[in-house]
Amino acid sequence: MTTTHTVRVPGATIHYEVRGSGPALVAAGSPMASQYFAPLAQALADSFTVITYDPRGIGRSTIDDPTQESTPDLRADDVLAVLDAVGAERADFFGSSGGAVTGLALATRYPDRVRTLVAHEPPLLAILPDAAEQLAGTDEIIATYHRHGLGAAFGAFMAQAGFPDDEPGPDAHDPAAPDGPPQEPSEQDLFEGGRFFTSELKATVTYRPDVTALTSGAVRVIPGIGVDSGHLLTQRTTAALAALLGLDMVEFPGDHGGFLPEPAAFADVLRTVLAPSRV
């Protein structure tokens, strides 16, 4: 059974969903909406109370100021509001891509609310040895959006990320996507894409984890990497995070969006790595 709810936060209304029973587990992306985590959440609902949500301005979550910057700290505050609304004193957190950066901010700002953080392929470009070059590439992607629009910017983004031209990005695995030729983006698609490139991307990739807070607190951090992600930029960023924290990476099925095509296998690994936090 899935229940849907909303919670009002400063400047936005957050839509969230709750499935299953057991210890609380948040599964989140950014800017991915909750629908992309539904198969994974369903696969985990026998072991956890799984909470998924739409980030502010994405999906069914509204935002008062569409130009507001989506920082990891702000997104962490939104997660905290959802946890409070659910009544979860502590939760495990699985964050993928930008959601993993949200999780790092959550664990830093509110360590007493997080048991285990699984940071799956966080795009932390600022901690790479060639950070200046990579961040300049991000600036060019944003400039491409302003000059040539969403399609060109997304193509440039995928190229920097390491996806070949003929390889679909993670969203292509959307289980709700219709069959047939690609459709024209909806008004909501255009809004969300524009918000990503103008208000979220830079704040996410420039985030620098607080190593002291993450290594000295009670939160258990697990850097997660897709077994097929060796060609992706996020393989390098995840390895860099693991090195900063003195941790090993844990392999998950698939690549950057491995939880989409393989939710059951992905859930099995996630259930295993989270087991110690349930003792």
PDB file of C-alpha atoms in Angstrom, residues 19-26 44 46-51 88 90-92 115 277-279:
ATOM      1  CA  ARG A  19       5.298   2.396   1.395  1.00  0.00           C
ATOM      2  CA  GLY A  20       5.854  -0.684   3.530  1.00  0.00           C
ATOM      3  CA  SER A  21       6.704  -1.118   7.189  1.00  0.00           C
ATOM      4  CA  GLY A  22       9.828  -1.321   9.316  1.00  0.00           C
ATOM      5  CA  PRO A  23      12.734   1.096   9.819  1.00  0.00           C
ATOM      6  CA  ALA A  24      12.458   4.330   7.847  1.00  0.00           C
ATOM      7  CA  LEU A  25      14.406   4.536   4.589  1.00  0.00           C
ATOM      8  CA  VAL A  26      14.424   7.559   2.291  1.00  0.00           C
ATOM      9  CA  LEU A  44      12.158  -2.769  -0.329  1.00  0.00           C
ATOM     10  CA  ASP A  46       8.860  -5.759   2.866  1.00  0.00           C
ATOM     11  CA  SER A  47      11.822  -4.619   4.971  1.00  0.00           C
ATOM     12  CA  PHE A  48      11.473  -0.855   5.368  1.00  0.00           C
ATOM     13  CA  THR A  49       9.045   2.008   5.573  1.00  0.00           C
ATOM     14  CA  VAL A  50      10.240   3.551   2.316  1.00  0.00           C
ATOM     15  CA  ILE A  51       9.805   7.292   1.849  1.00  0.00           C
ATOM     16  CA  ALA A  88      10.700   9.278  11.756  1.00  0.00           C
ATOM     17  CA  ARG A  90      16.034   8.510  12.374  1.00  0.00           C
ATOM     18  CA  ALA A  91      16.201   7.055   8.887  1.00  0.00           C
ATOM     19  CA  ASP A  92      18.538   5.387   6.476  1.00  0.00           C
ATOM     20  CA  ARG A 115      21.607   6.050  10.558  1.00  0.00           C
ATOM     21  CA  SER A 277      22.021  -0.192  10.895  1.00  0.00           C
ATOM     22  CA  ARG A 278      19.002  -2.300  11.849  1.00  0.00           C
ATOM     23  CA  VAL A 279      20.772  -4.156  14.669  1.00  0.00           C
TER      24      VAL A 279
END
